[in-house]
């Protein structure tokens, strides 16, 4: 096993290791350092030791990378038992990666017994006795195969149970890549799986690319507060794992499902649920911006909270004229100023969106915000600064006063 090692013959008991450790992972007793359970092998004490008495020992046994193949997408389902849209978004991107790599794309689906709505007869062209709508959805989104486990222990989003299930599958079948949606549950599940499989994980990726020669998944995400984009690889461990926020990648157009390829596998008998759900309270979903067809995003450039009144009128008129869902989004400074609540925030620290049309008003376009709107099909930006970064992401650009543009749009729509 890897971890911190103390060479007692060199240790002089200076306690510098104790002073730099933030995890209570080392202590000096009788002028000798001793490793405690809190050690996370971060290496801070190694750098601080003046006599070289500390070192990080890594596992001597490597991983045979040639044993790993195929790309997996974890397909999370909602409380009603339907596959979340982010699973289809990931399958669309993973289909591109699998084609480049020349491997299979597999959707991994866990659901309680009886979940899923029965598919129509046309979808079961291969004569499968039982195929649910979730399987058809995943295959239509690009999966070559669905590995499905139906078990009542998967009825709740219990990370301990799901991690045991996924790890058993991964250890047996050795996937090269596993992708997760960065939902609340995905963010809880993926790190647990990474620890159990002793592999790497990159969170909240905005770009995924494949190095076909080396089989490395290039995982790009904002870093250092969003001031730069970091590309991360996992060269020596498998599977390579990443989470991606909903809305980062566009959902693919459903393809025709000519044959249903689904493999049912059991959940191990020894896996038990230790968490019991006592009650549920459904959060309000009115005004959700993640599924809006059109999103009007306001930034600090609109000037004040009072300026939101005409923006709301514009949203109302657009909804009436276009006949689709139109919502208001905003940047982080608008939330911090108290003009709108956090549920409207778009960006790295808010939500990622993928509307058909995004109208950006008074938004400068910080990299954290741009990371959250990369999935928008068409962006129209209005800003009085011709050098605003938002213009680099927009297809249509208006240099001018956003209030004048809002008023003119309202006048045209009301007419």
Short mmCIF file of C-alpha atoms in Angstrom, two decimals:
data_model
loop_
_atom_site.label_atom_id
_atom_site.label_comp_id
_atom_site.label_asym_id
_atom_site.label_seq_id
_atom_site.Cartn_x
_atom_site.Cartn_y
_atom_site.Cartn_z
CA UNK A 1 0.00 0.00 0.00
CA UNK A 2 1.07 3.56 -0.61
CA UNK A 3 1.52 6.07 2.19
CA UNK A 4 3.85 8.13 4.33
CA UNK A 5 6.99 6.38 5.57
CA UNK A 6 9.24 7.56 8.45
CA UNK A 7 12.93 6.66 8.46
CA UNK A 8 13.43 6.75 12.23
CA UNK A 9 17.23 6.66 11.98
CA UNK A 10 17.17 10.07 10.29
CA UNK A 11 14.39 11.72 12.32
CA UNK A 12 15.65 14.33 14.82
CA UNK A 13 12.29 15.18 16.39
CA UNK A 14 12.21 18.81 15.23
CA UNK A 15 8.39 18.76 14.93
CA UNK A 16 8.32 20.71 11.65
CA UNK A 17 6.20 17.91 10.20
CA UNK A 18 3.62 18.40 12.95
CA UNK A 19 3.43 22.14 12.35
CA UNK A 20 2.76 21.91 8.60
CA UNK A 21 0.27 19.01 8.79
CA UNK A 22 -3.33 20.22 8.45
CA UNK A 23 -4.89 16.78 9.00
CA UNK A 24 -3.45 15.64 12.33
CA UNK A 25 -1.68 12.94 10.37
CA UNK A 26 1.67 12.87 12.17
CA UNK A 27 3.00 13.41 15.68
CA UNK A 28 6.38 13.36 17.32
CA UNK A 29 6.76 11.12 20.38
CA UNK A 30 10.10 10.64 22.13
CA UNK A 31 11.76 12.72 19.39
CA UNK A 32 10.55 10.39 16.62
CA UNK A 33 7.79 11.04 14.11
CA UNK A 34 4.85 8.62 13.95
CA UNK A 35 2.20 8.44 11.21
CA UNK A 36 -1.44 8.69 12.38
CA UNK A 37 -4.73 7.65 10.78
CA UNK A 38 -5.39 11.24 9.70
CA UNK A 39 -2.52 11.16 7.17
CA UNK A 40 -3.68 11.70 3.57
CA UNK A 41 -0.19 11.40 2.04
CA UNK A 42 -0.28 15.00 0.80
CA UNK A 43 3.51 15.36 1.09
CA UNK A 44 3.58 18.66 3.00
CA UNK A 45 5.59 17.13 5.80
CA UNK A 46 7.99 15.52 3.32
CA UNK A 47 8.80 18.95 1.89
CA UNK A 48 9.18 20.46 5.37
CA UNK A 49 11.48 17.79 6.81
CA UNK A 50 15.05 19.24 6.94
CA UNK A 51 16.78 15.86 7.24
CA UNK A 52 14.89 13.78 4.66
CA UNK A 53 13.38 11.42 7.22
CA UNK A 54 9.96 11.33 5.53
CA UNK A 55 8.93 9.97 2.16
CA UNK A 56 5.82 8.90 0.24
CA UNK A 57 5.92 5.26 -0.74
CA UNK A 58 3.79 4.30 -3.73
CA UNK A 59 2.41 0.93 -4.64
CA UNK A 60 5.00 -1.22 -6.35
CA UNK A 61 2.39 -3.11 -8.37
CA UNK A 62 1.31 -1.28 -11.51
CA UNK A 63 -1.84 -1.59 -13.61
CA UNK A 64 -1.85 -3.46 -16.89
CA UNK A 65 -3.58 -0.83 -19.01
CA UNK A 66 -4.02 -3.24 -21.91
CA UNK A 67 -6.66 -5.13 -19.93
CA UNK A 68 -9.03 -2.16 -19.95
CA UNK A 69 -11.36 -1.26 -22.79
CA UNK A 70 -14.67 0.43 -23.61
CA UNK A 71 -16.33 3.59 -22.30
CA UNK A 72 -19.07 3.46 -19.69
CA UNK A 73 -21.68 6.09 -18.85
CA UNK A 74 -23.47 5.87 -15.51
CA UNK A 75 -27.17 6.43 -16.27
CA UNK A 76 -28.81 7.95 -13.21
CA UNK A 77 -32.60 7.81 -12.93
CA UNK A 78 -34.91 10.29 -11.20
CA UNK A 79 -37.41 9.62 -8.42
CA UNK A 80 -39.97 8.50 -11.01
CA UNK A 81 -37.55 5.95 -12.44
CA UNK A 82 -36.78 7.75 -15.71
CA UNK A 83 -33.25 8.32 -17.01
CA UNK A 84 -31.98 11.84 -16.37
CA UNK A 85 -31.27 13.97 -19.48
CA UNK A 86 -27.60 14.32 -18.47
CA UNK A 87 -27.12 10.61 -19.20
CA UNK A 88 -28.14 11.18 -22.83
CA UNK A 89 -25.90 14.25 -23.02
CA UNK A 90 -22.95 12.17 -21.82
CA UNK A 91 -23.77 9.35 -24.23
CA UNK A 92 -23.76 11.81 -27.12
CA UNK A 93 -20.24 12.98 -26.25
CA UNK A 94 -19.05 9.51 -25.30
CA UNK A 95 -20.23 8.23 -28.68
CA UNK A 96 -17.72 10.57 -30.33
CA UNK A 97 -14.95 9.44 -27.98
CA UNK A 98 -15.74 5.75 -28.49
CA UNK A 99 -15.71 6.13 -32.26
CA UNK A 100 -12.32 7.85 -32.08
CA UNK A 101 -10.97 5.18 -29.75
CA UNK A 102 -12.53 2.32 -31.71
CA UNK A 103 -14.27 0.80 -28.70
CA UNK A 104 -17.77 0.03 -27.44
CA UNK A 105 -19.99 2.47 -25.57
CA UNK A 106 -21.87 0.97 -22.63
CA UNK A 107 -24.61 2.56 -20.52
CA UNK A 108 -24.76 1.25 -16.94
CA UNK A 109 -28.28 1.39 -15.53
CA UNK A 110 -29.36 0.61 -11.99
CA UNK A 111 -33.05 0.74 -11.11
CA UNK A 112 -35.53 -0.84 -8.67
CA UNK A 113 -37.66 -3.80 -9.64
CA UNK A 114 -40.55 -2.83 -11.87
CA UNK A 115 -39.03 0.51 -12.90
CA UNK A 116 -39.33 1.79 -16.46
CA UNK A 117 -42.31 1.99 -18.76
CA UNK A 118 -42.72 -0.87 -21.21
CA UNK A 119 -41.43 0.00 -24.65
CA UNK A 120 -43.51 -0.45 -27.80
CA UNK A 121 -43.30 -3.53 -30.01
CA UNK A 122 -41.15 -1.80 -32.65
CA UNK A 123 -38.37 -1.27 -30.14
CA UNK A 124 -38.14 -4.98 -29.36
CA UNK A 125 -37.17 -6.09 -32.85
CA UNK A 126 -34.76 -8.67 -31.48
CA UNK A 127 -37.53 -10.43 -29.63
CA UNK A 128 -36.40 -9.43 -26.15
CA UNK A 129 -38.96 -10.53 -23.58
CA UNK A 130 -38.78 -7.37 -21.51
CA UNK A 131 -37.34 -3.98 -22.45
CA UNK A 132 -38.13 -0.79 -20.56
CA UNK A 133 -38.22 2.74 -21.89
CA UNK A 134 -34.96 3.60 -20.10
CA UNK A 135 -33.06 0.99 -22.10
CA UNK A 136 -34.51 2.24 -25.38
CA UNK A 137 -33.68 5.84 -24.43
CA UNK A 138 -30.05 4.96 -23.71
CA UNK A 139 -29.62 2.96 -26.90
CA UNK A 140 -31.25 5.75 -28.93
CA UNK A 141 -28.78 8.22 -27.39
CA UNK A 142 -25.81 6.26 -28.72
CA UNK A 143 -25.08 3.31 -26.42
CA UNK A 144 -24.03 0.03 -28.05
CA UNK A 145 -25.17 -1.93 -25.03
CA UNK A 146 -26.94 -1.42 -21.70
CA UNK A 147 -25.83 -3.24 -18.56
CA UNK A 148 -28.86 -3.21 -16.29
CA UNK A 149 -29.33 -4.22 -12.68
CA UNK A 150 -32.82 -4.32 -11.21
CA UNK A 151 -32.88 -4.60 -7.44
CA UNK A 152 -34.90 -2.99 -4.66
CA UNK A 153 -31.66 -2.02 -2.95
CA UNK A 154 -31.17 0.48 -5.81
CA UNK A 155 -34.50 2.19 -5.12
CA UNK A 156 -32.80 4.99 -3.19
CA UNK A 157 -29.76 7.04 -4.19
CA UNK A 158 -27.56 5.31 -1.64
CA UNK A 159 -23.94 5.99 -2.64
CA UNK A 160 -22.66 3.06 -0.60
CA UNK A 161 -24.88 0.55 -2.43
CA UNK A 162 -24.38 2.05 -5.87
CA UNK A 163 -20.60 2.25 -5.39
CA UNK A 164 -20.41 -1.42 -4.39
CA UNK A 165 -22.45 -2.33 -7.48
CA UNK A 166 -20.36 -0.22 -9.87
CA UNK A 167 -17.05 -1.37 -8.38
CA UNK A 168 -18.00 -5.03 -8.71
CA UNK A 169 -18.87 -4.47 -12.37
CA UNK A 170 -15.74 -2.41 -13.06
CA UNK A 171 -13.39 -4.91 -11.40
CA UNK A 172 -14.89 -7.75 -13.43
CA UNK A 173 -15.20 -6.04 -16.84
CA UNK A 174 -12.43 -3.41 -16.65
CA UNK A 175 -13.78 -0.34 -18.47
CA UNK A 176 -11.24 2.19 -19.70
CA UNK A 177 -13.43 5.21 -18.92
CA UNK A 178 -16.45 5.87 -16.69
CA UNK A 179 -18.40 9.14 -17.02
CA UNK A 180 -20.91 10.49 -14.50
CA UNK A 181 -23.33 13.39 -14.54
CA UNK A 182 -22.32 16.00 -11.95
CA UNK A 183 -25.68 15.86 -10.21
CA UNK A 184 -25.87 15.94 -6.43
CA UNK A 185 -25.84 12.14 -6.39
CA UNK A 186 -23.19 11.87 -9.12
CA UNK A 187 -20.89 14.11 -7.12
CA UNK A 188 -21.37 11.87 -4.10
CA UNK A 189 -21.03 8.58 -5.96
CA UNK A 190 -18.06 9.19 -8.26
CA UNK A 191 -15.49 10.04 -5.53
CA UNK A 192 -16.49 6.96 -3.55
CA UNK A 193 -15.99 4.74 -6.59
CA UNK A 194 -12.65 6.42 -7.33
CA UNK A 195 -11.38 5.69 -3.82
CA UNK A 196 -12.54 2.07 -3.88
CA UNK A 197 -10.98 1.47 -7.31
CA UNK A 198 -7.88 3.51 -6.38
CA UNK A 199 -8.08 5.61 -9.52
CA UNK A 200 -8.31 9.28 -10.47
CA UNK A 201 -11.36 11.51 -10.88
CA UNK A 202 -11.74 14.92 -12.50
CA UNK A 203 -14.81 16.88 -11.42
CA UNK A 204 -16.97 19.31 -13.41
CA UNK A 205 -15.29 18.84 -16.78
CA UNK A 206 -16.28 21.17 -19.59
CA UNK A 207 -14.26 19.52 -22.39
CA UNK A 208 -13.54 15.83 -22.99
CA UNK A 209 -11.15 14.66 -25.70
CA UNK A 210 -9.45 11.35 -26.46
CA UNK A 211 -5.77 10.77 -27.11
CA UNK A 212 -6.32 7.78 -29.36
CA UNK A 213 -2.66 6.72 -29.47
CA UNK A 214 -2.21 6.42 -25.71
CA UNK A 215 -5.84 5.89 -24.76
CA UNK A 216 -5.79 8.88 -22.42
CA UNK A 217 -8.99 10.77 -21.71
CA UNK A 218 -8.07 14.47 -21.72
CA UNK A 219 -10.32 16.06 -19.10
CA UNK A 220 -10.47 19.86 -19.15
CA UNK A 221 -12.02 21.96 -16.39
CA UNK A 222 -11.73 25.49 -15.00
CA UNK A 223 -9.01 25.79 -12.34
CA UNK A 224 -7.66 28.40 -9.90
CA UNK A 225 -11.03 30.05 -9.45
CA UNK A 226 -11.79 29.83 -13.15
CA UNK A 227 -8.81 31.95 -14.17
CA UNK A 228 -7.44 29.22 -16.44
CA UNK A 229 -8.46 25.92 -18.00
CA UNK A 230 -6.55 22.83 -16.84
CA UNK A 231 -6.36 19.61 -18.87
CA UNK A 232 -5.95 16.58 -16.61
CA UNK A 233 -5.02 13.00 -17.53
CA UNK A 234 -4.79 9.77 -15.55
CA UNK A 235 -1.84 7.95 -17.14
CA UNK A 236 -1.22 5.07 -14.74
CA UNK A 237 -4.61 4.08 -13.29
CA UNK A 238 -7.85 2.74 -14.72
CA UNK A 239 -10.66 3.39 -15.17
CA UNK A 240 -10.30 7.05 -16.03
CA UNK A 241 -13.25 8.88 -14.47
CA UNK A 242 -14.85 12.29 -14.85
CA UNK A 243 -18.04 14.10 -13.88
CA UNK A 244 -19.74 16.53 -16.24
CA UNK A 245 -22.42 19.04 -15.33
CA UNK A 246 -25.84 18.79 -16.94
CA UNK A 247 -26.10 21.08 -19.94
CA UNK A 248 -22.42 21.12 -20.86
CA UNK A 249 -22.87 18.84 -23.88
CA UNK A 250 -25.91 18.93 -26.18
CA UNK A 251 -28.17 15.91 -26.15
CA UNK A 252 -27.91 13.95 -29.42
CA UNK A 253 -30.82 13.44 -31.76
CA UNK A 254 -32.33 10.02 -30.92
CA UNK A 255 -31.32 7.37 -33.41
CA UNK A 256 -33.47 4.48 -34.53
CA UNK A 257 -33.13 1.44 -32.28
CA UNK A 258 -33.09 -1.59 -34.57
CA UNK A 259 -32.04 -4.14 -31.96
CA UNK A 260 -32.07 -4.01 -28.19
CA UNK A 261 -28.82 -5.08 -26.56
CA UNK A 262 -29.32 -5.28 -22.80
CA UNK A 263 -27.62 -7.53 -20.26
CA UNK A 264 -29.21 -8.02 -16.87
CA UNK A 265 -26.73 -8.62 -14.06
CA UNK A 266 -27.52 -9.22 -10.38
CA UNK A 267 -26.45 -7.13 -7.42
CA UNK A 268 -24.21 -9.06 -5.05
CA UNK A 269 -26.00 -10.64 -2.10
CA UNK A 270 -23.67 -9.15 0.47
CA UNK A 271 -24.50 -5.54 -0.40
CA UNK A 272 -26.89 -4.14 2.20
CA UNK A 273 -28.48 -0.74 2.64
CA UNK A 274 -27.56 0.94 5.89
CA UNK A 275 -29.54 4.13 5.21
CA UNK A 276 -33.32 4.27 5.69
CA UNK A 277 -35.38 7.11 4.23
CA UNK A 278 -37.89 8.34 6.80
CA UNK A 279 -39.66 10.99 4.74
CA UNK A 280 -39.39 13.07 1.59
CA UNK A 281 -39.98 16.70 0.79
CA UNK A 282 -40.09 17.73 -2.84
CA UNK A 283 -38.26 20.96 -3.63
CA UNK A 284 -40.11 23.49 -5.75
CA UNK A 285 -39.19 23.39 -9.42
CA UNK A 286 -40.97 26.51 -10.69
CA UNK A 287 -38.64 28.82 -12.54
CA UNK A 288 -35.94 26.20 -13.15
CA UNK A 289 -33.49 27.54 -15.72
CA UNK A 290 -31.81 24.29 -16.71
CA UNK A 291 -34.62 23.15 -19.02
CA UNK A 292 -35.52 26.56 -20.49
CA UNK A 293 -35.70 26.79 -24.28
CA UNK A 294 -34.81 30.48 -24.14
CA UNK A 295 -32.76 32.06 -21.35
CA UNK A 296 -32.36 35.78 -20.73
CA UNK A 297 -29.20 36.25 -18.64
CA UNK A 298 -28.55 39.55 -16.88
CA UNK A 299 -25.24 40.75 -15.51
CA UNK A 300 -24.11 43.60 -13.31
CA UNK A 301 -24.26 45.82 -16.40
CA UNK A 302 -28.04 46.16 -16.11
CA UNK A 303 -27.33 48.63 -13.31
CA UNK A 304 -29.73 47.86 -10.47
CA UNK A 305 -32.45 45.59 -9.13
CA UNK A 306 -35.08 47.99 -10.46
CA UNK A 307 -33.87 47.26 -13.99
CA UNK A 308 -35.09 43.68 -13.66
CA UNK A 309 -38.73 44.73 -14.06
CA UNK A 310 -38.46 45.35 -17.83
CA UNK A 311 -36.35 42.18 -18.13
CA UNK A 312 -39.19 40.16 -16.59
CA UNK A 313 -41.63 41.82 -19.01
CA UNK A 314 -39.33 40.84 -21.87
CA UNK A 315 -39.24 37.25 -20.63
CA UNK A 316 -43.03 37.18 -20.41
CA UNK A 317 -43.45 38.51 -23.96
CA UNK A 318 -40.88 36.12 -25.41
CA UNK A 319 -42.70 33.20 -23.80
CA UNK A 320 -46.01 34.33 -25.28
CA UNK A 321 -44.67 34.96 -28.77
CA UNK A 322 -42.39 31.93 -29.04
CA UNK A 323 -44.66 29.49 -27.24
CA UNK A 324 -41.85 27.92 -25.23
CA UNK A 325 -40.29 28.09 -21.77
CA UNK A 326 -38.36 31.32 -21.19
CA UNK A 327 -36.55 32.04 -17.92
CA UNK A 328 -34.23 34.60 -16.32
CA UNK A 329 -30.63 33.69 -15.52
CA UNK A 330 -27.89 35.82 -14.01
CA UNK A 331 -24.23 36.04 -13.13
CA UNK A 332 -22.69 35.60 -9.69
CA UNK A 333 -22.38 39.36 -8.91
CA UNK A 334 -26.14 39.74 -9.43
CA UNK A 335 -26.78 37.02 -6.85
CA UNK A 336 -24.25 38.49 -4.42
CA UNK A 337 -25.95 41.89 -4.77
CA UNK A 338 -29.28 40.30 -3.80
CA UNK A 339 -31.05 41.12 -7.07
CA UNK A 340 -31.88 37.46 -7.81
CA UNK A 341 -31.54 34.26 -5.80
CA UNK A 342 -28.97 31.54 -6.37
CA UNK A 343 -31.31 29.30 -8.38
CA UNK A 344 -30.88 31.75 -11.30
CA UNK A 345 -27.06 31.75 -11.27
CA UNK A 346 -25.35 30.50 -14.43
CA UNK A 347 -21.67 29.54 -14.43
CA UNK A 348 -19.04 27.45 -12.73
CA UNK A 349 -20.46 28.10 -9.26
CA UNK A 350 -24.07 28.04 -10.47
CA UNK A 351 -25.62 25.77 -13.08
CA UNK A 352 -24.69 24.94 -16.64
CA UNK A 353 -27.35 25.58 -19.24
CA UNK A 354 -27.97 24.57 -22.85
CA UNK A 355 -30.90 26.62 -24.19
CA UNK A 356 -31.70 26.96 -27.87
CA UNK A 357 -31.33 30.74 -27.49
CA UNK A 358 -29.46 32.70 -24.82
CA UNK A 359 -29.88 36.49 -24.67
CA UNK A 360 -27.05 37.99 -22.61
CA UNK A 361 -27.66 41.49 -21.24
CA UNK A 362 -24.93 43.47 -19.51
CA UNK A 363 -22.76 40.39 -18.93
CA UNK A 364 -19.00 40.90 -19.26
CA UNK A 365 -18.29 37.19 -19.69
CA UNK A 366 -15.88 35.97 -17.00
CA UNK A 367 -14.43 32.54 -17.72
CA UNK A 368 -16.48 31.04 -14.86
CA UNK A 369 -19.67 32.26 -16.54
CA UNK A 370 -18.61 31.18 -20.02
CA UNK A 371 -18.05 27.66 -18.73
CA UNK A 372 -21.72 27.49 -17.81
CA UNK A 373 -23.15 28.64 -21.16
CA UNK A 374 -20.99 26.56 -23.50
CA UNK A 375 -23.96 24.32 -24.29
CA UNK A 376 -26.15 27.16 -25.64
CA UNK A 377 -26.97 26.73 -29.33
CA UNK A 378 -27.21 30.45 -30.13
CA UNK A 379 -25.94 33.35 -27.99
CA UNK A 380 -26.97 36.98 -28.55
CA UNK A 381 -24.85 39.33 -26.41
CA UNK A 382 -25.51 42.99 -25.61
CA UNK A 383 -22.80 45.01 -23.87
CA UNK A 384 -21.52 48.58 -24.12
CA UNK A 385 -17.89 47.38 -23.93
CA UNK A 386 -16.72 46.27 -27.39
CA UNK A 387 -13.90 44.25 -25.77
CA UNK A 388 -16.16 42.30 -23.39
CA UNK A 389 -15.17 38.59 -23.34
CA UNK A 390 -18.82 37.58 -23.82
CA UNK A 391 -18.54 38.63 -27.46
CA UNK A 392 -16.02 35.86 -28.03
CA UNK A 393 -18.71 33.27 -27.28
CA UNK A 394 -21.63 35.00 -29.03
CA UNK A 395 -22.89 34.43 -32.56
CA UNK A 396 -24.69 37.79 -32.58
CA UNK A 397 -23.15 40.86 -30.91
CA UNK A 398 -24.65 44.24 -30.07
CA UNK A 399 -22.36 46.96 -28.74
CA UNK A 400 -24.67 49.37 -26.96
CA UNK A 401 -26.83 50.15 -23.97
CA UNK A 402 -28.67 47.02 -22.88
CA UNK A 403 -31.57 49.10 -21.50
CA UNK A 404 -32.21 50.62 -24.94
CA UNK A 405 -32.16 47.14 -26.48
CA UNK A 406 -34.56 45.80 -23.85
CA UNK A 407 -37.00 48.69 -24.38
CA UNK A 408 -36.93 48.28 -28.15
CA UNK A 409 -37.45 44.52 -27.93
CA UNK A 410 -40.42 45.02 -25.63
CA UNK A 411 -41.89 47.63 -27.98
CA UNK A 412 -41.54 45.29 -30.98
CA UNK A 413 -43.00 42.29 -29.14
CA UNK A 414 -45.95 44.29 -27.77
CA UNK A 415 -46.70 45.59 -31.26
#
